[in-house]
Amino acid sequence: MTDHRFGGDWTADKLERVRKYLKAYMTIFSGNERARKLTPIYVDAFAGTGYRTPASDPPPDKPLFPELEEPETKAFLKGSARIALEVEPPFKRYLFIERDPERAKELEKLVNEFRGRVQFKERNIEVVEAEANEYLIQWCRQNNWQSSRAVVFLDPYGMQVSWDLIEALGQTRAVDLWLLFPLGMAVNRLLTRNQPPTGPWANALTRMFGTNDWSSFSVCSQRCATVRSIRFRS
Ligand SMILES: C[S@@+](CC[C@H](N)C(=O)[O-])C[C@H]1O[C@@H](n2cnc3c(N)ncnc32)[C@H](O)[C@@H]1O
């Protein structure tokens, strides 16, 4: 299996929250007469492999005593795709998007495991190897939102989600969106008090916010910093 290293304790917490949400969503969906007529879809646009290894773990090695491996340990290492597929009752459709070919292959293996199960008989599970923004914007335009609803989980490493995608999702008026926003990891590091970023970093911020207004905010935060330092000195 391809080793996919990311996150830490907070990742487990995040995924547990998503799991609870998906479970509640599907419980409500299947219990409500009007909702039951609609097709519930789960979309994971930065899907990974379905598994994860905490970034802090030592490199993979064969366990010394594999028979002593706790099942709980494996549960802790489930990624969002696997967690979503295990939700009961299952969604009617699943769309997993992953740009990395090796990871997409790994996902396909995981999905095949579920496709054979009885409760997935009338369900559709798709794995698409593609760039998430481009693919999903088109998908939002083409999907029939009269007859479906979706939970969309966007869990990128950094600033890969473009504002165009957020707009396209909003225009459906039928999507519950989970977005991991890279505030500490990326935005705070770029919007420093010294100099607004330029070049590719500036472009990445503009793409993510859908405007370059952030540059005046950056200047404003520099001014605020100056005011604060004057106050501290007086
Ligand atoms: C943080 S990981 C996702 C982890 C996953 N949610 C889980 O819990 O297992 C981000 C994934 O997004 C993929 N990725 C990065 N940029 C992408 C893009 N523009 N389009 C599609 N996938 C992308 C990476 O290859 C990586 O597998």
mmCIF file of C-alpha atoms and ligand atoms in Angstrom:
data_model
loop_
_atom_site.group_PDB
_atom_site.id
_atom_site.type_symbol
_atom_site.label_atom_id
_atom_site.label_comp_id
_atom_site.label_asym_id
_atom_site.label_seq_id
_atom_site.Cartn_x
_atom_site.Cartn_y
_atom_site.Cartn_z
ATOM 1 C CA MET A 1 0.000 0.000 0.000
ATOM 2 C CA THR A 2 1.298 3.513 -0.825
ATOM 3 C CA ASP A 3 2.334 5.268 2.365
ATOM 4 C CA HIS A 4 0.427 8.571 2.642
ATOM 5 C CA ARG A 5 1.825 10.681 5.494
ATOM 6 C CA PHE A 6 0.025 13.755 6.706
ATOM 7 C CA GLY A 7 -1.513 15.367 9.787
ATOM 8 C CA GLY A 8 -1.354 14.471 13.442
ATOM 9 C CA ASP A 9 -3.787 14.238 16.374
ATOM 10 C CA TRP A 10 -5.881 17.090 15.011
ATOM 11 C CA THR A 11 -6.334 15.087 11.777
ATOM 12 C CA ALA A 12 -7.928 12.243 13.725
ATOM 13 C CA ASP A 13 -10.188 14.788 15.414
ATOM 14 C CA LYS A 14 -11.128 16.383 12.086
ATOM 15 C CA LEU A 15 -11.944 13.036 10.481
ATOM 16 C CA GLU A 16 -14.013 11.944 13.467
ATOM 17 C CA ARG A 17 -16.087 15.125 13.153
ATOM 18 C CA VAL A 18 -16.602 14.493 9.451
ATOM 19 C CA ARG A 19 -17.606 10.887 10.169
ATOM 20 C CA LYS A 20 -20.224 12.001 12.736
ATOM 21 C CA TYR A 21 -21.556 14.611 10.338
ATOM 22 C CA LEU A 22 -21.887 12.135 7.459
ATOM 23 C CA LYS A 23 -23.623 9.652 9.727
ATOM 24 C CA ALA A 24 -26.090 12.319 10.934
ATOM 25 C CA TYR A 25 -26.642 13.557 7.358
ATOM 26 C CA MET A 26 -27.513 10.090 6.082
ATOM 27 C CA THR A 27 -29.663 9.263 9.109
ATOM 28 C CA ILE A 28 -31.727 12.412 8.506
ATOM 29 C CA PHE A 29 -31.774 11.814 4.758
ATOM 30 C CA SER A 30 -33.109 8.289 5.022
ATOM 31 C CA GLY A 31 -35.593 9.196 7.772
ATOM 32 C CA ASN A 32 -37.180 12.148 5.970
ATOM 33 C CA GLU A 33 -39.829 11.356 3.375
ATOM 34 C CA ARG A 34 -39.063 14.312 1.086
ATOM 35 C CA ALA A 35 -35.300 13.916 1.355
ATOM 36 C CA ARG A 36 -35.558 10.220 0.545
ATOM 37 C CA LYS A 37 -36.647 11.112 -3.002
ATOM 38 C CA LEU A 38 -33.326 12.862 -3.583
ATOM 39 C CA THR A 39 -29.970 11.237 -4.365
ATOM 40 C CA PRO A 40 -27.408 11.914 -1.630
ATOM 41 C CA ILE A 41 -23.848 12.225 -2.973
ATOM 42 C CA TYR A 42 -20.552 12.282 -1.095
ATOM 43 C CA VAL A 43 -17.728 14.140 -2.853
ATOM 44 C CA ASP A 44 -14.133 13.963 -1.639
ATOM 45 C CA ALA A 45 -12.137 16.213 -3.944
ATOM 46 C CA PHE A 46 -8.657 15.823 -2.421
ATOM 47 C CA ALA A 47 -9.284 12.229 -1.571
ATOM 48 C CA GLY A 48 -5.829 10.760 -0.877
ATOM 49 C CA THR A 49 -5.613 6.965 -0.719
ATOM 50 C CA GLY A 50 -8.282 6.157 1.863
ATOM 51 C CA TYR A 51 -5.586 5.575 4.466
ATOM 52 C CA ARG A 52 -3.205 7.775 6.360
ATOM 53 C CA THR A 53 -0.019 7.540 8.362
ATOM 54 C CA PRO A 54 0.563 10.339 10.878
ATOM 55 C CA ALA A 55 3.404 12.553 9.649
ATOM 56 C CA SER A 56 5.235 12.031 12.953
ATOM 57 C CA ASP A 57 5.333 8.199 12.650
ATOM 58 C CA PRO A 58 8.662 6.531 11.838
ATOM 59 C CA PRO A 59 9.028 5.315 8.223
ATOM 60 C CA PRO A 60 7.035 2.177 7.341
ATOM 61 C CA ASP A 61 8.494 -1.147 8.333
ATOM 62 C CA LYS A 62 7.104 -4.615 8.860
ATOM 63 C CA PRO A 63 5.670 -4.866 12.386
ATOM 64 C CA LEU A 64 7.689 -7.199 14.601
ATOM 65 C CA PHE A 65 4.526 -8.984 15.795
ATOM 66 C CA PRO A 66 1.816 -8.426 13.151
ATOM 67 C CA GLU A 67 -0.589 -10.740 15.010
ATOM 68 C CA LEU A 68 -0.547 -8.291 17.927
ATOM 69 C CA GLU A 69 -1.682 -5.309 15.819
ATOM 70 C CA GLU A 70 -4.814 -3.838 17.393
ATOM 71 C CA PRO A 71 -7.838 -3.338 15.096
ATOM 72 C CA GLU A 72 -8.261 0.084 16.786
ATOM 73 C CA THR A 73 -4.868 1.110 15.455
ATOM 74 C CA LYS A 74 -6.094 0.461 11.928
ATOM 75 C CA ALA A 75 -9.325 2.419 12.573
ATOM 76 C CA PHE A 76 -7.247 5.394 13.667
ATOM 77 C CA LEU A 77 -5.423 5.291 10.345
ATOM 78 C CA LYS A 78 -8.472 5.430 8.127
ATOM 79 C CA GLY A 79 -8.551 8.323 5.686
ATOM 80 C CA SER A 80 -11.645 10.306 4.685
ATOM 81 C CA ALA A 81 -12.531 8.088 1.692
ATOM 82 C CA ARG A 82 -12.663 4.924 3.762
ATOM 83 C CA ILE A 83 -14.515 6.679 6.585
ATOM 84 C CA ALA A 84 -17.165 7.946 4.142
ATOM 85 C CA LEU A 85 -17.609 4.511 2.558
ATOM 86 C CA GLU A 86 -18.177 2.952 5.979
ATOM 87 C CA VAL A 87 -21.018 5.339 6.891
ATOM 88 C CA GLU A 88 -24.327 3.551 7.460
ATOM 89 C CA PRO A 89 -26.639 3.921 5.645
ATOM 90 C CA PRO A 90 -24.348 4.524 2.668
ATOM 91 C CA PHE A 91 -24.670 7.455 0.249
ATOM 92 C CA LYS A 92 -26.232 6.687 -3.144
ATOM 93 C CA ARG A 93 -23.241 8.090 -5.012
ATOM 94 C CA TYR A 94 -19.605 8.678 -4.180
ATOM 95 C CA LEU A 95 -17.193 10.809 -6.159
ATOM 96 C CA PHE A 96 -13.513 10.649 -5.212
ATOM 97 C CA ILE A 97 -11.098 12.985 -6.987
ATOM 98 C CA GLU A 98 -7.337 12.600 -6.646
ATOM 99 C CA ARG A 99 -4.649 14.148 -8.841
ATOM 100 C CA ASP A 100 -1.803 11.814 -7.934
ATOM 101 C CA PRO A 101 -1.928 8.673 -10.151
ATOM 102 C CA GLU A 102 -0.488 6.322 -7.490
ATOM 103 C CA ARG A 103 -2.962 7.511 -4.896
ATOM 104 C CA ALA A 104 -5.842 7.285 -7.350
ATOM 105 C CA LYS A 105 -4.850 3.664 -8.025
ATOM 106 C CA GLU A 106 -4.825 2.934 -4.310
ATOM 107 C CA LEU A 107 -8.264 4.506 -4.008
ATOM 108 C CA GLU A 108 -9.575 2.348 -6.833
ATOM 109 C CA LYS A 109 -8.464 -0.745 -4.881
ATOM 110 C CA LEU A 110 -10.278 0.476 -1.786
ATOM 111 C CA VAL A 111 -13.436 1.266 -3.720
ATOM 112 C CA ASN A 112 -13.467 -2.182 -5.342
ATOM 113 C CA GLU A 113 -13.592 -3.700 -1.904
ATOM 114 C CA PHE A 114 -16.862 -1.832 -1.276
ATOM 115 C CA ARG A 115 -18.391 -2.248 -4.742
ATOM 116 C CA GLY A 116 -18.752 -5.986 -4.088
ATOM 117 C CA ARG A 117 -20.795 -5.543 -0.904
ATOM 118 C CA VAL A 118 -24.554 -6.156 -0.797
ATOM 119 C CA GLN A 119 -25.406 -2.708 0.608
ATOM 120 C CA PHE A 120 -23.552 -1.092 -2.334
ATOM 121 C CA LYS A 121 -25.502 -2.995 -4.988
ATOM 122 C CA GLU A 122 -27.481 -0.001 -6.220
ATOM 123 C CA ARG A 123 -24.821 2.584 -5.429
ATOM 124 C CA ASN A 124 -22.367 4.262 -7.716
ATOM 125 C CA ILE A 125 -18.761 4.859 -6.662
ATOM 126 C CA GLU A 126 -16.456 6.793 -8.972
ATOM 127 C CA VAL A 127 -12.730 7.477 -8.676
ATOM 128 C CA VAL A 128 -11.494 10.255 -10.946
ATOM 129 C CA GLU A 129 -7.835 11.069 -11.459
ATOM 130 C CA ALA A 130 -8.003 14.815 -12.074
ATOM 131 C CA GLU A 131 -7.295 18.309 -10.849
ATOM 132 C CA ALA A 132 -10.014 18.914 -8.253
ATOM 133 C CA ASN A 133 -10.964 22.521 -9.063
ATOM 134 C CA GLU A 134 -11.320 22.029 -12.803
ATOM 135 C CA TYR A 135 -13.192 18.759 -12.517
ATOM 136 C CA LEU A 136 -15.556 19.790 -9.750
ATOM 137 C CA ILE A 137 -16.534 23.133 -11.274
ATOM 138 C CA GLN A 138 -17.650 21.285 -14.428
ATOM 139 C CA TRP A 139 -19.333 18.575 -12.389
ATOM 140 C CA CYS A 140 -21.331 21.169 -10.390
ATOM 141 C CA ARG A 141 -22.602 22.660 -13.662
ATOM 142 C CA GLN A 142 -23.613 19.306 -15.110
ATOM 143 C CA ASN A 143 -25.115 17.509 -12.135
ATOM 144 C CA ASN A 144 -28.904 17.492 -11.737
ATOM 145 C CA TRP A 145 -29.494 19.415 -8.500
ATOM 146 C CA GLN A 146 -33.278 19.081 -8.738
ATOM 147 C CA SER A 147 -32.908 15.458 -7.785
ATOM 148 C CA SER A 148 -29.742 15.366 -5.699
ATOM 149 C CA ARG A 149 -27.901 16.845 -2.735
ATOM 150 C CA ALA A 150 -24.220 16.539 -1.852
ATOM 151 C CA VAL A 151 -21.768 16.736 0.994
ATOM 152 C CA VAL A 152 -18.464 18.009 -0.395
ATOM 153 C CA PHE A 153 -15.276 17.546 1.614
ATOM 154 C CA LEU A 154 -12.314 19.681 0.525
ATOM 155 C CA ASP A 155 -9.206 18.674 2.438
ATOM 156 C CA PRO A 156 -6.176 20.020 0.549
ATOM 157 C CA TYR A 157 -2.631 20.283 1.887
ATOM 158 C CA GLY A 158 -2.555 24.050 1.386
ATOM 159 C CA MET A 159 -4.063 26.753 -0.812
ATOM 160 C CA GLN A 160 -5.209 24.499 -3.667
ATOM 161 C CA VAL A 161 -8.924 25.388 -3.465
ATOM 162 C CA SER A 162 -9.828 28.254 -5.792
ATOM 163 C CA TRP A 163 -12.593 30.761 -5.147
ATOM 164 C CA ASP A 164 -14.161 29.773 -8.482
ATOM 165 C CA LEU A 165 -14.832 26.358 -7.029
ATOM 166 C CA ILE A 166 -16.424 27.782 -3.865
ATOM 167 C CA GLU A 167 -18.667 29.924 -6.091
ATOM 168 C CA ALA A 168 -19.645 26.973 -8.262
ATOM 169 C CA LEU A 169 -20.519 24.921 -5.173
ATOM 170 C CA GLY A 170 -22.558 27.814 -3.743
ATOM 171 C CA GLN A 171 -24.482 28.233 -6.983
ATOM 172 C CA THR A 172 -25.839 24.701 -6.703
ATOM 173 C CA ARG A 173 -27.693 25.691 -3.485
ATOM 174 C CA ALA A 174 -27.635 21.984 -2.728
ATOM 175 C CA VAL A 175 -24.205 21.362 -1.239
ATOM 176 C CA ASP A 176 -23.069 21.043 2.361
ATOM 177 C CA LEU A 177 -19.431 22.088 2.220
ATOM 178 C CA TRP A 178 -16.594 21.061 4.511
ATOM 179 C CA LEU A 179 -13.485 23.078 3.718
ATOM 180 C CA LEU A 180 -10.162 22.781 5.464
ATOM 181 C CA PHE A 181 -8.962 26.382 5.263
ATOM 182 C CA PRO A 182 -5.147 26.715 5.479
ATOM 183 C CA LEU A 183 -5.084 29.718 7.813
ATOM 184 C CA GLY A 184 -2.032 28.910 9.941
ATOM 185 C CA MET A 185 -0.292 26.681 7.412
ATOM 186 C CA ALA A 186 -0.314 29.130 4.519
ATOM 187 C CA VAL A 187 -2.290 32.386 4.689
ATOM 188 C CA ASN A 188 -0.819 33.690 7.965
ATOM 189 C CA ARG A 189 2.675 32.870 6.791
ATOM 190 C CA LEU A 190 2.192 34.789 3.568
ATOM 191 C CA LEU A 191 0.376 37.815 4.991
ATOM 192 C CA THR A 192 3.302 38.966 7.072
ATOM 193 C CA ARG A 193 3.576 42.438 8.592
ATOM 194 C CA ASN A 194 6.736 43.280 6.700
ATOM 195 C CA GLN A 195 5.968 42.931 3.001
ATOM 196 C CA PRO A 196 2.895 41.773 1.105
ATOM 197 C CA PRO A 197 3.852 38.705 -0.951
ATOM 198 C CA THR A 198 4.471 39.050 -4.674
ATOM 199 C CA GLY A 199 4.713 36.725 -7.708
ATOM 200 C CA PRO A 200 3.375 33.174 -7.380
ATOM 201 C CA TRP A 201 2.435 33.614 -3.702
ATOM 202 C CA ALA A 202 0.386 36.708 -4.503
ATOM 203 C CA ASN A 203 -1.305 34.830 -7.345
ATOM 204 C CA ALA A 204 -2.093 31.900 -5.067
ATOM 205 C CA LEU A 205 -3.758 34.202 -2.517
ATOM 206 C CA THR A 206 -5.777 35.967 -5.222
ATOM 207 C CA ARG A 207 -6.907 32.621 -6.647
ATOM 208 C CA MET A 208 -7.969 31.416 -3.215
ATOM 209 C CA PHE A 209 -9.806 34.608 -2.144
ATOM 210 C CA GLY A 210 -11.195 35.327 -5.632
ATOM 211 C CA THR A 211 -9.969 38.952 -5.394
ATOM 212 C CA ASN A 212 -6.760 40.861 -4.728
ATOM 213 C CA ASP A 213 -8.387 42.873 -1.918
ATOM 214 C CA TRP A 214 -6.175 40.885 0.462
ATOM 215 C CA SER A 215 -3.263 43.124 -0.610
ATOM 216 C CA SER A 216 -4.919 46.208 0.948
ATOM 217 C CA PHE A 217 -5.749 44.086 4.002
ATOM 218 C CA SER A 218 -2.086 43.159 4.186
ATOM 219 C CA VAL A 219 -1.126 46.859 4.038
ATOM 220 C CA CYS A 220 -3.825 47.588 6.664
ATOM 221 C CA SER A 221 -2.406 44.898 8.953
ATOM 222 C CA GLN A 222 1.015 46.525 8.581
ATOM 223 C CA ARG A 223 -0.480 49.895 9.567
ATOM 224 C CA CYS A 224 -2.268 48.312 12.546
ATOM 225 C CA ALA A 225 1.033 46.774 13.595
ATOM 226 C CA THR A 226 2.649 50.216 13.417
ATOM 227 C CA VAL A 227 -0.160 51.779 15.486
ATOM 228 C CA ARG A 228 0.149 49.001 18.040
ATOM 229 C CA SER A 229 3.894 49.429 18.342
ATOM 230 C CA ILE A 230 3.480 53.224 18.799
ATOM 231 C CA ARG A 231 0.984 52.547 21.600
ATOM 232 C CA PHE A 232 3.289 50.083 23.260
ATOM 233 C CA ARG A 233 6.100 52.607 23.212
ATOM 234 C CA SER A 234 4.047 55.477 24.706
HETATM 235 C C1 LIG B 1 -4.386 16.137 2.863
HETATM 236 S S1 LIG B 1 -4.468 14.956 1.566
HETATM 237 C C2 LIG B 1 -6.118 14.362 1.708
HETATM 238 C C3 LIG B 1 -6.322 13.402 2.794
HETATM 239 C C4 LIG B 1 -7.674 12.747 2.820
HETATM 240 N N1 LIG B 1 -8.736 13.711 2.990
HETATM 241 C C5 LIG B 1 -7.713 11.717 3.930
HETATM 242 O O1 LIG B 1 -8.269 11.996 5.019
HETATM 243 O O2 LIG B 1 -7.184 10.609 3.719
HETATM 244 C C6 LIG B 1 -4.581 15.929 0.122
HETATM 245 C C7 LIG B 1 -4.651 15.117 -1.151
HETATM 246 O O3 LIG B 1 -4.992 15.987 -2.223
HETATM 247 C C8 LIG B 1 -4.258 15.612 -3.382
HETATM 248 N N2 LIG B 1 -4.201 16.840 -4.213
HETATM 249 C C9 LIG B 1 -3.393 17.925 -4.055
HETATM 250 N N3 LIG B 1 -3.687 18.870 -4.951
HETATM 251 C C10 LIG B 1 -4.717 18.385 -5.690
HETATM 252 C C11 LIG B 1 -5.484 18.926 -6.755
HETATM 253 N N4 LIG B 1 -5.258 20.148 -7.225
HETATM 254 N N5 LIG B 1 -6.481 18.165 -7.268
HETATM 255 C C12 LIG B 1 -6.734 16.919 -6.775
HETATM 256 N N6 LIG B 1 -6.038 16.366 -5.772
HETATM 257 C C13 LIG B 1 -5.036 17.084 -5.231
HETATM 258 C C14 LIG B 1 -2.923 15.128 -2.860
HETATM 259 O O4 LIG B 1 -2.311 14.241 -3.793
HETATM 260 C C15 LIG B 1 -3.345 14.440 -1.558
HETATM 261 O O5 LIG B 1 -3.568 13.076 -1.752
#
